[in-house]
C-alpha atoms as one frame of an Amber mdcrd trajectory, in Angstrom:
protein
   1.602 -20.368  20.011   5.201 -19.633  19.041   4.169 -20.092  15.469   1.232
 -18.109  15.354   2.828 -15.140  17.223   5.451 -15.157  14.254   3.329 -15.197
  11.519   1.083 -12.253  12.896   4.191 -10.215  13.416   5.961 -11.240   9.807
   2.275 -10.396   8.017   2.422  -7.284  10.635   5.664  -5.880   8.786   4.854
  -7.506   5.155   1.392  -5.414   5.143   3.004  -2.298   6.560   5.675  -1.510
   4.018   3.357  -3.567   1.369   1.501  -0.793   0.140   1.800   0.543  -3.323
   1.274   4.166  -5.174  -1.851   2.805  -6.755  -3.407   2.388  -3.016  -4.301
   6.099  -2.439  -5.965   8.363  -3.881  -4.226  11.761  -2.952  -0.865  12.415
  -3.403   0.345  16.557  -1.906   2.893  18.212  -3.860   5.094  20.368  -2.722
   4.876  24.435  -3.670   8.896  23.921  -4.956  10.856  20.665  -5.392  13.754
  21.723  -2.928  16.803  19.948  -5.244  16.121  22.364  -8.007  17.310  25.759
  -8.436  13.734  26.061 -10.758  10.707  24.258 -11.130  11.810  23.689 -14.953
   7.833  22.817 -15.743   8.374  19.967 -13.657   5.398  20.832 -11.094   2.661
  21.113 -13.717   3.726  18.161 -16.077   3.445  15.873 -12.742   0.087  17.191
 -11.365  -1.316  16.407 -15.164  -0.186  12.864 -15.187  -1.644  11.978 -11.851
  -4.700  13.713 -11.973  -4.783  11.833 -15.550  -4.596   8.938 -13.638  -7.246
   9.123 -11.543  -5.247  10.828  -8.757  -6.581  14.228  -6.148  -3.439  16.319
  -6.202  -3.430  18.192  -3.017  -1.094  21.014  -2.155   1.421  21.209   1.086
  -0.695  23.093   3.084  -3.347  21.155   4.935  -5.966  23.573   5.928  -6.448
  23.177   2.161  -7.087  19.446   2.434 -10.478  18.054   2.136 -12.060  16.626
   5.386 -11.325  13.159   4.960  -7.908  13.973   4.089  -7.227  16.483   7.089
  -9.340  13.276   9.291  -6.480  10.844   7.815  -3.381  12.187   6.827  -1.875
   8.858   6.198  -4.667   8.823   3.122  -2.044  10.926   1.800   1.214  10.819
  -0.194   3.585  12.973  -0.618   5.358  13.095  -4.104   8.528  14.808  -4.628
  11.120  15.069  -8.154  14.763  14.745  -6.814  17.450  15.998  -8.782  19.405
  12.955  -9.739  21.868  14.285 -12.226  25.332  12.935 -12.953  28.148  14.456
 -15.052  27.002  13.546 -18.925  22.878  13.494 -18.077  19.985  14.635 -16.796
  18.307  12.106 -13.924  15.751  12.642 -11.881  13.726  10.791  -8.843  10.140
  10.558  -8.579   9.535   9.228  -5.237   6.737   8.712  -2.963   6.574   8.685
   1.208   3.550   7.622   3.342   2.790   9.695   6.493   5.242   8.117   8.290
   7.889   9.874   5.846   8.799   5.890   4.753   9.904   5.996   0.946   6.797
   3.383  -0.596   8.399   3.838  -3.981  11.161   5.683  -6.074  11.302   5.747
  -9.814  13.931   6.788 -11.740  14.530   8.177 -14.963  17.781   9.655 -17.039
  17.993  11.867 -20.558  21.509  12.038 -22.517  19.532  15.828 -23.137  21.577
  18.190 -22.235  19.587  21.593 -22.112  18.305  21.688 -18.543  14.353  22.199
 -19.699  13.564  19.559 -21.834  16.385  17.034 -20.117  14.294  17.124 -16.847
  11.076  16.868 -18.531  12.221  14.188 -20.519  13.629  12.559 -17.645  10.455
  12.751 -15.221   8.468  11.284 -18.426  10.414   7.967 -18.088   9.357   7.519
 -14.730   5.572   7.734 -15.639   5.099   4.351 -17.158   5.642   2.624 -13.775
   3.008   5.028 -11.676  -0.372   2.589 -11.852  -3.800   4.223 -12.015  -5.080
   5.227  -8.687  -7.175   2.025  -6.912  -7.603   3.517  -3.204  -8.196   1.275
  -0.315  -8.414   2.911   3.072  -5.621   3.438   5.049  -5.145   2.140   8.285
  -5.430   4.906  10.903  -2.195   6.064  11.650  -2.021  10.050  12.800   1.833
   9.673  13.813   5.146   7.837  13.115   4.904   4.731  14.992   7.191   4.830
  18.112  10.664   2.707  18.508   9.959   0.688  21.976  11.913  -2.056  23.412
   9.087  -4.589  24.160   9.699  -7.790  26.677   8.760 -11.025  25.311   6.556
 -11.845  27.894   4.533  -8.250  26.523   4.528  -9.667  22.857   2.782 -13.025
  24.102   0.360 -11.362  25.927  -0.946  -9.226  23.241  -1.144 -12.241  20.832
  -2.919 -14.078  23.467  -5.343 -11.054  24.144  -5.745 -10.452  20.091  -6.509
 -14.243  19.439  -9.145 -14.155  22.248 -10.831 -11.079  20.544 -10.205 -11.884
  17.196  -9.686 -14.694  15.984 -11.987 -16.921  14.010 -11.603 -20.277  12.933
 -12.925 -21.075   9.186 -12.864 -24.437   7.106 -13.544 -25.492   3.179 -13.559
 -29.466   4.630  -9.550 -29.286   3.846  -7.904 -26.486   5.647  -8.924 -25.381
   9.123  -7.915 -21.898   9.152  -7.784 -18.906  11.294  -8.998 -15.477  10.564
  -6.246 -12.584  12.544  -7.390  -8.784  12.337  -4.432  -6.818  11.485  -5.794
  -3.915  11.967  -9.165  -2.177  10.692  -8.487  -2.384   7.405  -6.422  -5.673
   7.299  -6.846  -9.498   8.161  -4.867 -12.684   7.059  -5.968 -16.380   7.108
  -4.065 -19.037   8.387  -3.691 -22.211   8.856  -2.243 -23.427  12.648   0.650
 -25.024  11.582   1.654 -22.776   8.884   4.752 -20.388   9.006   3.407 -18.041
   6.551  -0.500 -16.983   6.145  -2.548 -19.069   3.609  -4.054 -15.273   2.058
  -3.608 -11.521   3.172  -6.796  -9.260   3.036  -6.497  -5.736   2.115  -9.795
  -3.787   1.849 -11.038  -2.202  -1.101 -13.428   0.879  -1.545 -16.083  -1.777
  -1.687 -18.104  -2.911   1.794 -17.057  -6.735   2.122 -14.787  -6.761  -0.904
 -10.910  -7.349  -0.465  -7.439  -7.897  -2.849  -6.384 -11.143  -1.714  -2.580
 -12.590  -1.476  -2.451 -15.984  -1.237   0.365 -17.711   0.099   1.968 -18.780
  -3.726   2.134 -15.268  -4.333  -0.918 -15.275  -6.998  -3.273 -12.001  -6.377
  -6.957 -12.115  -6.326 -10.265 -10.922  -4.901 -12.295 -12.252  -1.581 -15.511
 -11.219  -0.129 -17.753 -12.143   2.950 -20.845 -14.340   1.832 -23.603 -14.753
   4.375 -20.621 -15.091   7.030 -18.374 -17.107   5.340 -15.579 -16.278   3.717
 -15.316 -16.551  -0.299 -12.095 -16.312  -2.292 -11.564 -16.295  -6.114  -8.579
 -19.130  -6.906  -7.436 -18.373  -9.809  -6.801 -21.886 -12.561  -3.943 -22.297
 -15.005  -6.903 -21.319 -17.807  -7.415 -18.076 -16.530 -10.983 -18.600 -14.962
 -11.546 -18.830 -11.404 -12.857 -21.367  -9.113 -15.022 -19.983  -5.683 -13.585
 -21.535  -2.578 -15.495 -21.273   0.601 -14.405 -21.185   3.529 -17.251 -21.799
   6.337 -17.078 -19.948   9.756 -16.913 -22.325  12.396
């Protein structure tokens, strides 16, 4: 029981400050990036490049949100350009918070050119190459920053207990016996009973049934329900993929 209750709570915290840019699909801008005495072009040459990736840019205010966006905030980033400069050149920050106002990423990029203008904007174009294509999944509900609580241990073993009773599932390919946990409604990890770590992480996709798998080597993939059971794609040193199956039980 020990066990288990650590590995929910480790894939608990790995899943919650796992997610990447590429997972949503808006991203608000502010109406003025606060570290700059101008906007320098800044604004529009960032709202291209995301939208050019497949991005909604969405503006501060949200009464101008679309539904499902004003439903969910926290299907929503906010991006922001942070002044960065030192004494000799131009640097900036593009970073990235969730709804809980937790930094998910923060790119940065420098220009030896001097004229404030084109220095920024060269600066901000470094930091492009490492924002990924949109490829939303749905967040997890989450309408406020989580709460800092001092919780007894006797609390945390009762809430495993209860969320083993309700969801867990056991699951077998004839060579691991596995257990499926519900992180939350978006999120669910296999493993095995005597495992510290989970044998693959679930993360849902924009497809019914169809998930991004972890597995536990570190290898990333794609899973999907199959009459019940559970499929996943391993991937072989050739670069095909063989279908493992694991069976509910």
């Amino acid at each position: 029981m020990k066990k288990l209750s650590l590995v929910i709570l480790t894939a608990c915290s790995i899943l919650a400050f796992g997610q990447k840019v590429s997972d949503y699909k808006y991203i608000s801008l502010p109406g003025k990036f606060e570290t700059f005495k101008e906007d320098f072009g800044l604004g529009d040459m960032l709202t291209k490049t995301l939208r050019s990736k497949n991005y909604t840019v969405l503006p501060a205010d949200k009464m101008q949100w679309p539904s499902d966006a004003q439903s969910n905030p926290c299907n929503v980033l906010t991006g922001d350009i942070i002044n960065d400069s030192g004494f000799l050149r131009n640097k900036v920050l593009l970073q990235f918070k969730d709804c809980n106002n937790k930094v998910i990423s923060s790119i940065k990029g420098s220009s030896s050119i001097k004229d404030f203008k084109e220095g920024f904007q060269d600066a901000l174009k470094q930091t492009f190459t490492s924002v990924s294509p949109a490829n939303p999944i749905i967040q997890a509900q989450q309408q406020s920053a989580p709460k800092t609580e001092v919780v007894s241990e006797t609390a945390v073993k009762n809430n495993v207990s209860s969320s083993e009773d309700n969801i867990a599932q056991k699951f077998s390919n004839g060579k691991l016996d596995l257990q499926r946990i519900q992180i939350d409604n978006s999120q669910f990890i296999l493993v095995g009973s005597n495992s510290s770590s989970p044998f693959a992480t679930f993360k849902a996709t924009t497809k019914s049934d169809v998930f991004r798998v972890k597995l536990q080597n570190g290898e990333s993939t794609i899973g999907y329900f199959e009459n019940g059971n559970i499929v996943i794609e391993i991937p072989k040193g050739n670069g095909e993929y063989a279908k493992e199956v694991f069976l509910k039980r």
